[in-house]
Amino acid sequence: MKLHSTSESSEAYIALGANLGDREGTLMEAVSRLHMHQQITVLRGSNLYETEPVGFVDQPYFLNMVVAVNTDLNPHALLKVMQEIELELGRVRHTHWGPRTVDLDLLWMEGLVEDTPDLILPHPRMEERAFVLVPLHDIVSSEETSGLHIVVKTALEKLDEKEGIQLWRTYNWQPESVLSEN
């Protein structure tokens, strides 16, 4: 049983990416692990997109997606859970922007602004990356009240480079389907 209290919960958006091993399977497992956490409920998931690597380009293409979650964790506690999931799924940090089994980035949390050594919110490069903005656009409602839908719409309009991102598979988040895949 989940322990959510609606008065204390926040909606957060998490970007997921993978370019090693079973990319799609690893992303689905990460979403499932987020949802199985007592204090996190996955609300919506974007489609999956295959994207060219950014930064360190001599590596395999990525699969990317974004999920919206409801949580009563604070941003730092949520980040800790995300990093634990990365480690459980084999994430090793050798090369900055290098190949990885899975990467989870906290993009946005109720419009909170954080600037600490381990966490910057909103994510500092979110508005520059089609591989984040396109999946985020899939799941951010125009009724969203923290201003994220305006940020995404404006950033997508300004973004020059939308090449290098291709729909891999449509995805419709169903908690039962993810849990039954395990």
XYZ file of N, CA, C and O in Angstrom:
728
model
N 0.839 -1.186 0.000
C 0.000 0.000 0.000
C 0.880 1.245 0.000
O 1.815 1.365 0.772
N 0.574 2.193 -0.870
C 1.322 3.443 -0.965
C 0.960 4.353 0.201
O -0.152 4.310 0.703
N 1.887 5.187 0.605
C 1.694 6.041 1.770
C 1.511 7.503 1.390
O 2.019 8.378 2.063
N 0.799 7.794 0.307
C 0.663 9.181 -0.137
C -0.376 9.934 0.659
O -1.447 9.443 0.953
N -0.034 11.139 0.990
C -0.968 12.088 1.573
C -1.090 13.219 0.574
O -0.095 13.862 0.239
N -2.265 13.468 0.057
C -2.411 14.430 -1.032
C -1.957 15.833 -0.649
O -1.508 16.579 -1.485
N -2.044 16.203 0.630
C -1.656 17.551 1.019
C -0.137 17.738 0.981
O 0.332 18.858 0.877
N 0.638 16.667 1.078
C 2.086 16.781 1.124
C 2.767 16.285 -0.140
O 3.977 16.309 -0.233
N 2.018 15.821 -1.114
C 2.661 15.227 -2.277
C 2.932 16.262 -3.363
O 2.294 17.295 -3.429
N 3.912 15.947 -4.183
C 4.317 16.818 -5.286
C 4.367 16.000 -6.566
O 4.645 14.808 -6.538
N 4.140 16.689 -7.690
C 4.321 16.047 -8.984
C 5.726 16.394 -9.468
O 6.124 17.555 -9.439
N 6.445 15.357 -9.886
C 7.814 15.545 -10.377
C 7.944 14.861 -11.734
O 7.193 13.941 -12.051
N 8.898 15.322 -12.533
C 9.149 14.772 -13.862
C 10.581 14.266 -13.912
O 11.519 14.983 -13.559
N 10.718 13.017 -14.345
C 12.016 12.341 -14.378
C 12.304 11.889 -15.803
O 11.479 11.211 -16.419
N 13.476 12.262 -16.320
C 13.926 11.793 -17.632
C 14.697 10.497 -17.430
O 15.467 10.364 -16.478
N 14.466 9.541 -18.336
C 15.167 8.258 -18.293
C 15.834 8.032 -19.641
O 15.231 8.304 -20.691
N 17.054 7.526 -19.608
C 17.760 7.210 -20.840
C 18.613 5.969 -20.649
O 19.039 5.663 -19.538
N 18.850 5.255 -21.752
C 19.701 4.058 -21.718
C 20.276 3.829 -23.104
O 19.585 4.017 -24.103
N 21.564 3.427 -23.162
C 22.130 3.091 -24.471
C 23.022 1.854 -24.437
O 23.719 1.573 -25.398
N 22.974 1.086 -23.362
C 23.718 -0.170 -23.286
C 22.769 -1.300 -22.913
O 21.817 -1.097 -22.158
N 23.041 -2.481 -23.431
C 22.234 -3.647 -23.070
C 20.831 -3.574 -23.649
O 20.603 -2.997 -24.720
N 19.874 -4.143 -22.935
C 18.466 -4.121 -23.333
C 17.879 -2.768 -22.939
O 17.312 -2.613 -21.853
N 18.050 -1.779 -23.812
C 17.682 -0.402 -23.491
C 16.225 -0.285 -23.051
O 15.925 0.283 -22.012
N 15.318 -0.829 -23.855
C 13.893 -0.713 -23.544
C 13.553 -1.465 -22.256
O 12.824 -0.952 -21.400
N 14.066 -2.660 -22.103
C 13.810 -3.450 -20.898
C 14.308 -2.748 -19.643
O 13.642 -2.761 -18.604
N 15.478 -2.130 -19.746
C 16.035 -1.417 -18.599
C 15.181 -0.205 -18.244
O 14.931 0.056 -17.061
N 14.706 0.537 -19.252
C 13.836 1.684 -18.961
C 12.543 1.233 -18.289
O 12.092 1.834 -17.314
N 11.951 0.148 -18.800
C 10.706 -0.358 -18.212
C 10.930 -0.826 -16.770
O 10.093 -0.603 -15.897
N 12.081 -1.453 -16.528
C 12.413 -1.890 -15.167
C 12.601 -0.687 -14.243
O 12.162 -0.704 -13.090
N 13.238 0.366 -14.729
C 13.426 1.575 -13.918
C 12.078 2.202 -13.568
O 11.850 2.606 -12.418
N 11.160 2.281 -14.551
C 9.822 2.832 -14.295
C 9.105 1.964 -13.257
O 8.489 2.477 -12.313
N 9.198 0.670 -13.411
C 8.571 -0.251 -12.468
C 9.128 -0.065 -11.061
O 8.372 -0.021 -10.079
N 10.438 0.076 -10.939
C 11.055 0.251 -9.616
C 10.654 1.582 -8.990
O 10.460 1.657 -7.766
N 10.552 2.619 -9.806
C 10.047 3.890 -9.271
C 8.648 3.686 -8.695
O 8.353 4.093 -7.576
N 7.788 3.043 -9.481
C 6.398 2.866 -9.082
C 6.259 1.958 -7.856
O 5.348 2.147 -7.044
N 7.134 0.993 -7.708
C 7.046 0.066 -6.581
C 7.527 0.689 -5.271
O 7.270 0.148 -4.206
N 8.209 1.833 -5.351
C 8.663 2.502 -4.131
C 7.443 2.986 -3.341
O 6.493 3.511 -3.925
N 7.478 2.816 -2.038
C 6.334 3.152 -1.175
C 5.891 4.608 -1.297
O 4.720 4.909 -1.089
N 6.792 5.511 -1.615
C 6.460 6.937 -1.613
C 6.445 7.560 -3.013
O 6.504 8.777 -3.141
N 6.378 6.723 -4.039
C 6.362 7.223 -5.417
C 5.264 6.490 -6.186
O 5.172 5.277 -6.121
N 4.465 7.251 -6.918
C 3.473 6.669 -7.819
C 3.725 7.237 -9.211
O 3.724 8.460 -9.388
N 3.982 6.366 -10.177
C 4.136 6.837 -11.556
C 2.742 7.152 -12.084
O 1.840 6.323 -12.024
N 2.566 8.366 -12.585
C 1.271 8.834 -13.091
C 1.137 8.661 -14.600
O 0.100 8.219 -15.085
N 2.190 9.072 -15.332
C 2.160 9.043 -16.795
C 3.562 8.769 -17.312
O 4.543 9.148 -16.689
N 3.621 8.129 -18.491
C 4.903 7.903 -19.150
C 4.819 8.348 -20.598
O 3.793 8.147 -21.252
N 5.892 8.951 -21.081
C 5.939 9.406 -22.470
C 6.150 8.214 -23.401
O 6.421 7.101 -22.965
N 6.086 8.480 -24.689
C 6.539 7.508 -25.678
C 8.047 7.336 -25.515
O 8.712 8.141 -24.858
N 8.583 6.293 -26.134
C 10.025 6.066 -26.126
C 10.599 6.593 -27.437
O 10.010 6.381 -28.507
N 11.743 7.264 -27.342
C 12.381 7.863 -28.505
C 13.823 7.381 -28.596
O 14.522 7.303 -27.592
N 14.257 7.065 -29.824
C 15.661 6.753 -30.047
C 16.350 8.055 -30.426
O 15.857 8.807 -31.276
N 17.484 8.320 -29.772
C 18.145 9.605 -29.955
C 19.643 9.433 -30.136
O 20.248 8.508 -29.589
N 20.210 10.351 -30.895
C 21.653 10.387 -31.083
C 22.308 10.835 -29.785
O 21.748 11.641 -29.053
N 23.514 10.336 -29.488
C 24.201 10.778 -28.274
C 24.598 12.250 -28.366
O 24.814 12.778 -29.459
N 24.655 12.893 -27.206
C 25.044 14.303 -27.098
C 26.325 14.360 -26.283
O 26.502 13.587 -25.346
N 27.216 15.283 -26.631
C 28.468 15.399 -25.886
C 29.481 14.406 -26.416
O 30.126 14.631 -27.429
N 29.607 13.277 -25.766
C 30.496 12.188 -26.179
C 29.724 11.365 -27.215
O 28.855 10.585 -26.868
N 30.019 11.593 -28.510
C 29.169 11.035 -29.574
C 29.574 9.645 -30.052
O 28.812 8.998 -30.760
N 30.764 9.163 -29.671
C 31.218 7.849 -30.125
C 30.672 6.755 -29.199
O 31.408 6.163 -28.400
N 29.356 6.543 -29.295
C 28.676 5.563 -28.456
C 27.338 5.210 -29.105
O 26.882 5.899 -30.007
N 26.689 4.135 -28.645
C 25.402 3.738 -29.239
C 24.303 4.779 -29.014
O 24.379 5.598 -28.099
N 23.268 4.708 -29.861
C 22.100 5.579 -29.707
C 21.388 5.258 -28.398
O 21.446 4.148 -27.889
N 20.691 6.255 -27.875
C 19.935 6.126 -26.632
C 18.468 5.858 -26.909
O 17.943 6.223 -27.960
N 17.802 5.253 -25.942
C 16.349 5.325 -25.838
C 16.078 6.265 -24.685
O 16.714 6.168 -23.632
N 15.151 7.208 -24.905
C 14.802 8.198 -23.888
C 13.300 8.255 -23.689
O 12.523 8.017 -24.613
N 12.910 8.597 -22.476
C 11.513 8.813 -22.140
C 11.458 9.693 -20.896
O 12.484 9.961 -20.271
N 10.248 10.121 -20.543
C 10.029 10.910 -19.323
C 8.805 10.348 -18.625
O 7.834 9.946 -19.280
N 8.859 10.313 -17.293
C 7.690 9.933 -16.508
C 7.330 11.064 -15.557
O 8.206 11.813 -15.096
N 6.029 11.177 -15.296
C 5.518 12.069 -14.260
C 5.202 11.193 -13.064
O 4.581 10.141 -13.208
N 5.659 11.615 -11.884
C 5.407 10.854 -10.666
C 4.784 11.756 -9.614
O 4.957 12.973 -9.636
N 4.069 11.131 -8.696
C 3.570 11.808 -7.521
C 4.351 11.249 -6.347
O 4.511 10.034 -6.240
N 4.882 12.119 -5.499
C 5.684 11.654 -4.379
C 5.565 12.595 -3.196
O 5.321 13.791 -3.373
N 5.736 12.046 -2.000
C 5.832 12.901 -0.823
C 7.286 13.020 -0.359
O 7.565 13.577 0.689
N 8.210 12.514 -1.167
C 9.635 12.691 -0.894
C 10.052 14.114 -1.258
O 9.518 14.710 -2.202
N 11.039 14.650 -0.553
C 11.593 15.939 -0.969
C 12.521 15.684 -2.162
O 12.863 14.530 -2.452
N 12.935 16.727 -2.879
C 13.745 16.514 -4.091
C 15.026 15.716 -3.852
O 15.387 14.867 -4.665
N 15.705 15.946 -2.728
C 16.965 15.236 -2.467
C 16.720 13.765 -2.159
O 17.486 12.901 -2.591
N 15.646 13.466 -1.449
C 15.310 12.069 -1.157
C 14.892 11.346 -2.438
O 15.252 10.182 -2.650
N 14.138 12.033 -3.308
C 13.755 11.444 -4.591
C 14.996 11.167 -5.433
O 15.136 10.095 -6.028
N 15.922 12.112 -5.478
C 17.171 11.931 -6.219
C 17.930 10.714 -5.686
O 18.465 9.911 -6.465
N 17.966 10.538 -4.379
C 18.657 9.388 -3.771
C 18.023 8.075 -4.236
O 18.732 7.130 -4.607
N 16.694 8.007 -4.269
C 15.999 6.810 -4.756
C 16.362 6.563 -6.223
O 16.661 5.429 -6.617
N 16.372 7.619 -7.024
C 16.707 7.489 -8.442
C 18.131 6.955 -8.617
O 18.381 6.077 -9.446
N 19.078 7.471 -7.834
C 20.474 7.020 -7.935
C 20.614 5.572 -7.478
O 21.420 4.825 -8.041
N 19.832 5.160 -6.475
C 19.852 3.761 -6.038
C 19.352 2.843 -7.155
O 19.910 1.768 -7.390
N 18.295 3.269 -7.858
C 17.771 2.479 -8.978
C 18.821 2.376 -10.083
O 19.035 1.297 -10.648
N 19.500 3.488 -10.388
C 20.568 3.444 -11.387
C 21.623 2.404 -11.012
O 22.029 1.590 -11.852
N 22.066 2.412 -9.758
C 23.085 1.453 -9.312
C 22.577 0.020 -9.390
O 23.294 -0.873 -9.860
N 21.333 -0.209 -8.946
C 20.750 -1.554 -8.994
C 20.680 -2.084 -10.425
O 20.786 -3.284 -10.659
N 20.497 -1.177 -11.386
C 20.375 -1.576 -12.789
C 21.711 -1.501 -13.532
O 21.753 -1.529 -14.759
N 22.819 -1.397 -12.790
C 24.138 -1.516 -13.391
C 24.794 -0.243 -13.849
O 25.785 -0.284 -14.587
N 24.296 0.915 -13.437
C 24.907 2.179 -13.859
C 26.308 2.315 -13.279
O 26.523 2.144 -12.088
N 27.269 2.600 -14.147
C 28.642 2.880 -13.752
C 29.013 4.208 -14.385
O 28.762 4.429 -15.571
N 29.601 5.101 -13.620
C 29.951 6.432 -14.122
C 31.439 6.492 -14.446
O 32.259 6.760 -13.577
N 31.778 6.221 -15.733
C 33.177 6.276 -16.165
C 33.458 7.548 -16.950
O 34.415 8.248 -16.679
N 32.629 7.830 -17.945
C 32.848 8.946 -18.853
C 31.679 9.905 -18.755
O 30.524 9.492 -18.857
N 31.978 11.210 -18.561
C 30.919 12.212 -18.531
C 30.158 12.170 -19.849
O 30.766 12.222 -20.909
N 28.849 12.034 -19.789
C 27.968 11.914 -20.951
C 28.278 10.662 -21.767
O 27.959 10.578 -22.949
N 28.909 9.691 -21.144
C 29.283 8.472 -21.840
C 28.184 7.426 -21.819
O 27.080 7.663 -21.331
N 28.479 6.229 -22.355
C 27.501 5.157 -22.412
C 27.035 4.756 -21.014
O 27.800 4.820 -20.057
N 25.759 4.335 -20.917
C 25.238 3.916 -19.617
C 24.078 2.959 -19.780
O 23.320 3.048 -20.742
N 23.962 2.055 -18.815
C 22.818 1.139 -18.817
C 21.540 1.906 -18.550
O 20.501 1.600 -19.138
N 21.600 2.911 -17.679
C 20.414 3.713 -17.381
C 20.846 5.024 -16.734
O 21.864 5.089 -16.047
N 20.070 6.053 -17.000
C 20.312 7.382 -16.440
C 18.961 7.956 -16.060
O 18.036 7.958 -16.879
N 18.810 8.396 -14.818
C 17.582 9.044 -14.367
C 17.927 10.455 -13.930
O 18.829 10.642 -13.102
N 17.247 11.439 -14.508
C 17.478 12.844 -14.162
C 16.190 13.472 -13.676
O 15.159 13.399 -14.365
N 16.253 14.108 -12.517
C 15.113 14.856 -12.003
C 15.073 16.187 -12.744
O 16.004 16.983 -12.662
N 13.999 16.399 -13.515
C 13.894 17.580 -14.363
C 13.193 18.736 -13.674
O 13.593 19.890 -13.802
N 12.096 18.427 -12.968
C 11.185 19.470 -12.492
C 10.405 18.903 -11.328
O 10.008 17.731 -11.354
N 10.156 19.724 -10.324
C 9.346 19.285 -9.198
C 8.540 20.467 -8.694
O 9.065 21.323 -7.975
N 7.287 20.536 -9.142
C 6.348 21.580 -8.701
C 6.908 22.994 -8.839
O 6.579 23.868 -8.047
N 7.805 23.212 -9.791
C 8.368 24.544 -9.979
C 9.397 24.946 -8.938
O 9.806 26.104 -8.880
N 9.843 23.997 -8.101
C 10.858 24.296 -7.084
C 12.163 24.705 -7.745
O 12.517 24.214 -8.811
N 12.878 25.596 -7.074
C 14.199 26.014 -7.527
C 15.198 25.558 -6.470
O 15.051 25.879 -5.291
N 16.174 24.780 -6.891
C 17.242 24.264 -6.024
C 18.560 24.498 -6.733
O 18.645 24.354 -7.944
N 19.590 24.830 -5.986
C 20.931 24.910 -6.543
C 21.910 24.477 -5.471
O 22.422 25.293 -4.713
N 22.122 23.173 -5.395
C 23.043 22.596 -4.427
C 24.072 21.791 -5.209
O 23.878 21.517 -6.392
N 25.159 21.378 -4.570
C 26.180 20.605 -5.293
C 25.639 19.318 -5.934
O 26.130 18.895 -6.978
N 24.614 18.699 -5.332
C 24.125 17.433 -5.889
C 22.826 17.557 -6.678
O 22.419 16.598 -7.330
N 22.170 18.723 -6.652
C 20.889 18.844 -7.349
C 20.624 20.277 -7.781
O 20.719 21.205 -6.964
N 20.295 20.442 -9.059
C 19.858 21.738 -9.581
C 18.477 21.531 -10.189
O 18.287 20.662 -11.036
N 17.514 22.321 -9.725
C 16.145 22.297 -10.257
C 15.735 23.706 -10.631
O 16.034 24.635 -9.880
N 15.029 23.878 -11.740
C 14.812 22.883 -12.784
C 16.146 22.426 -13.370
O 17.153 23.092 -13.238
N 16.107 21.253 -14.033
C 17.333 20.703 -14.621
C 17.976 21.764 -15.515
O 17.301 22.349 -16.369
N 19.279 22.029 -15.349
C 19.904 23.170 -16.038
C 19.973 23.079 -17.557
O 20.038 24.112 -18.221
N 19.919 21.879 -18.145
C 20.005 21.766 -19.612
C 18.721 21.250 -20.233
O 18.665 20.966 -21.423
N 17.681 21.161 -19.441
C 16.398 20.615 -19.902
C 15.873 21.344 -21.149
O 15.410 20.708 -22.084
N 15.956 22.654 -21.167
C 15.371 23.435 -22.257
C 16.194 23.406 -23.544
O 15.750 23.907 -24.575
N 17.396 22.798 -23.497
C 18.274 22.752 -24.666
C 18.222 21.406 -25.383
O 18.874 21.240 -26.410
N 17.513 20.428 -24.826
C 17.636 19.058 -25.309
C 16.321 18.508 -25.836
O 15.382 18.283 -25.083
N 16.289 18.254 -27.136
C 15.091 17.679 -27.747
C 14.762 16.325 -27.136
O 13.594 15.985 -26.966
N 15.802 15.548 -26.767
C 15.551 14.218 -26.211
C 14.887 14.276 -24.838
O 14.394 13.269 -24.341
N 14.839 15.456 -24.225
C 14.088 15.668 -22.984
C 12.760 16.354 -23.302
O 11.707 15.942 -22.824
N 12.798 17.397 -24.118
C 11.601 18.212 -24.377
C 10.506 17.459 -25.125
O 9.328 17.609 -24.805
N 10.880 16.659 -26.127
C 9.860 15.954 -26.917
C 9.085 14.960 -26.047
O 7.854 14.995 -26.009
N 9.768 14.074 -25.265
C 9.000 13.182 -24.395
C 8.259 13.936 -23.285
O 7.148 13.560 -22.909
N 8.858 15.006 -22.783
C 8.194 15.807 -21.755
C 6.895 16.400 -22.298
O 5.859 16.391 -21.634
N 6.946 16.855 -23.549
C 5.754 17.409 -24.203
C 4.634 16.370 -24.293
O 3.454 16.708 -24.244
N 5.004 15.081 -24.433
C 4.007 14.000 -24.487
C 3.124 13.964 -23.247
O 1.959 13.583 -23.332
N 3.686 14.298 -22.087
C 2.964 14.020 -20.835
C 2.628 15.240 -19.985
O 1.939 15.103 -18.983
N 3.107 16.429 -20.350
C 2.776 17.618 -19.562
C 1.454 18.167 -20.045
O 1.317 18.538 -21.204
N 0.505 18.225 -19.155
C -0.829 18.712 -19.481
C -0.829 20.239 -19.558
O -0.102 20.915 -18.825
N -1.669 20.791 -20.424
C -1.800 22.249 -20.478
C -2.458 22.784 -19.209
O -2.409 23.978 -18.938
N -3.076 21.902 -18.420
C -3.672 22.310 -17.146
C -2.658 22.257 -15.994
O -2.992 22.603 -14.860
N -1.453 21.803 -16.270
C -0.408 21.726 -15.247
C -0.208 23.127 -14.674
O -0.135 24.099 -15.408
N -0.132 23.250 -13.344
C -0.187 24.571 -12.707
C 1.154 25.162 -12.276
O 1.191 26.313 -11.878
N 2.249 24.413 -12.366
C 3.525 24.960 -11.893
C 4.284 25.718 -12.983
O 5.360 26.235 -12.727
N 3.745 25.764 -14.200
C 4.376 26.502 -15.285
C 5.227 25.662 -16.222
O 5.773 26.175 -17.200
N 5.335 24.360 -15.960
C 6.176 23.509 -16.802
C 5.676 23.452 -18.239
O 6.481 23.486 -19.167
N 4.366 23.397 -18.433
C 3.851 23.308 -19.812
C 4.267 24.523 -20.631
O 4.561 24.408 -21.813
N 4.341 25.690 -20.009
C 4.768 26.908 -20.719
C 6.263 26.826 -21.030
O 6.705 27.156 -22.138
N 7.049 26.359 -20.067
C 8.495 26.201 -20.274
C 8.755 25.260 -21.449
O 9.556 25.557 -22.337
N 8.060 24.113 -21.473
C 8.271 23.111 -22.525
C 7.853 23.654 -23.884
O 8.592 23.543 -24.870
N 6.669 24.260 -23.952
C 6.168 24.799 -25.223
C 7.119 25.867 -25.771
O 7.488 25.842 -26.941
N 7.541 26.800 -24.925
C 8.441 27.876 -25.345
C 9.802 27.324 -25.788
O 10.335 27.719 -26.813
N 10.335 26.381 -25.009
C 11.652 25.813 -25.340
C 11.605 25.038 -26.651
O 12.526 25.127 -27.466
N 10.530 24.278 -26.882
C 10.403 23.528 -28.139
C 10.317 24.469 -29.336
O 10.886 24.191 -30.393
N 9.616 25.585 -29.178
C 9.514 26.564 -30.273
C 10.868 27.186 -30.583
O 11.175 27.477 -31.733
N 11.702 27.406 -29.563
C 13.012 28.028 -29.742
C 14.080 27.051 -30.209
O 15.079 27.464 -30.780
N 13.884 25.776 -29.950
C 14.902 24.774 -30.227
C 15.132 24.639 -31.726
O 14.230 24.309 -32.481
N 16.361 24.904 -32.161
C 16.702 24.805 -33.583
C 16.821 23.365 -34.030
O 16.381 22.994 -35.100
N 17.441 22.552 -33.208
C 17.826 21.207 -33.606
C 16.878 20.168 -33.025
O 16.970 19.827 -31.869
N 15.939 19.696 -33.852
C 15.055 18.632 -33.392
C 15.352 17.331 -34.138
O 14.681 16.342 -33.937
N 16.380 17.352 -35.006
C 16.783 16.120 -35.655
C 17.496 15.246 -34.632
O 17.872 15.696 -33.577
N 17.686 13.993 -34.990
C 18.392 13.107 -34.088
C 17.490 12.488 -33.033
O 17.977 11.858 -32.113
N 16.170 12.695 -33.183
C 15.220 12.074 -32.262
C 14.115 11.434 -33.090
O 13.550 12.075 -33.973
N 13.860 10.165 -32.829
C 12.898 9.423 -33.640
C 12.028 8.569 -32.720
O 12.536 7.931 -31.796
N 10.730 8.548 -32.992
C 9.823 7.721 -32.195
C 10.260 6.266 -32.284
O 10.431 5.725 -33.374
N 10.473 5.627 -31.150
C 10.860 4.219 -31.084
C 9.620 3.366 -30.892
O 9.412 2.387 -31.584
N 8.798 3.751 -29.910
C 7.600 2.994 -29.607
C 6.647 3.874 -28.815
O 7.060 4.608 -27.934
N 5.361 3.776 -29.151
C 4.377 4.465 -28.320
C 4.268 3.709 -27.004
O 4.515 2.508 -26.935
N 3.923 4.438 -25.987
C 3.894 3.859 -24.650
C 2.740 4.470 -23.890
O 2.558 5.681 -23.895
N 1.977 3.628 -23.251
C 0.866 4.093 -22.429
C 1.038 3.474 -21.052
O 0.870 2.272 -20.901
N 1.391 4.267 -20.073
C 1.686 3.772 -18.730
C 0.479 3.061 -18.131
O -0.603 3.618 -18.034
N 0.681 1.831 -17.771
C -0.305 1.014 -17.058
C 0.440 0.286 -15.952
O 1.250 -0.580 -16.267
N 0.200 0.609 -14.698
C 0.953 -0.050 -13.627
C 0.895 -1.572 -13.710
O 1.898 -2.246 -13.499
N -0.246 -2.129 -14.067
C -0.383 -3.582 -14.136
C 0.510 -4.172 -15.222
O 1.097 -5.230 -15.044
N 0.639 -3.487 -16.365
C 1.435 -4.044 -17.458
C 2.907 -4.077 -17.102
O 3.612 -5.019 -17.424
N 3.397 -3.048 -16.430
C 4.806 -3.024 -16.037
C 5.059 -4.091 -14.987
O 6.030 -4.821 -15.051
N 4.162 -4.212 -14.033
C 4.370 -5.208 -12.978
C 4.278 -6.620 -13.525
O 4.974 -7.512 -13.071
N 3.433 -6.851 -14.540
C 3.302 -8.205 -15.088
C 4.478 -8.588 -15.981
O 4.687 -9.746 -16.257
N 5.263 -7.595 -16.453
C 6.422 -7.905 -17.279
C 7.552 -8.487 -16.454
O 8.480 -9.065 -16.973
N 7.521 -8.313 -15.143
C 8.621 -8.764 -14.282
C 8.485 -10.219 -13.919
O 7.468 -10.763 -13.787
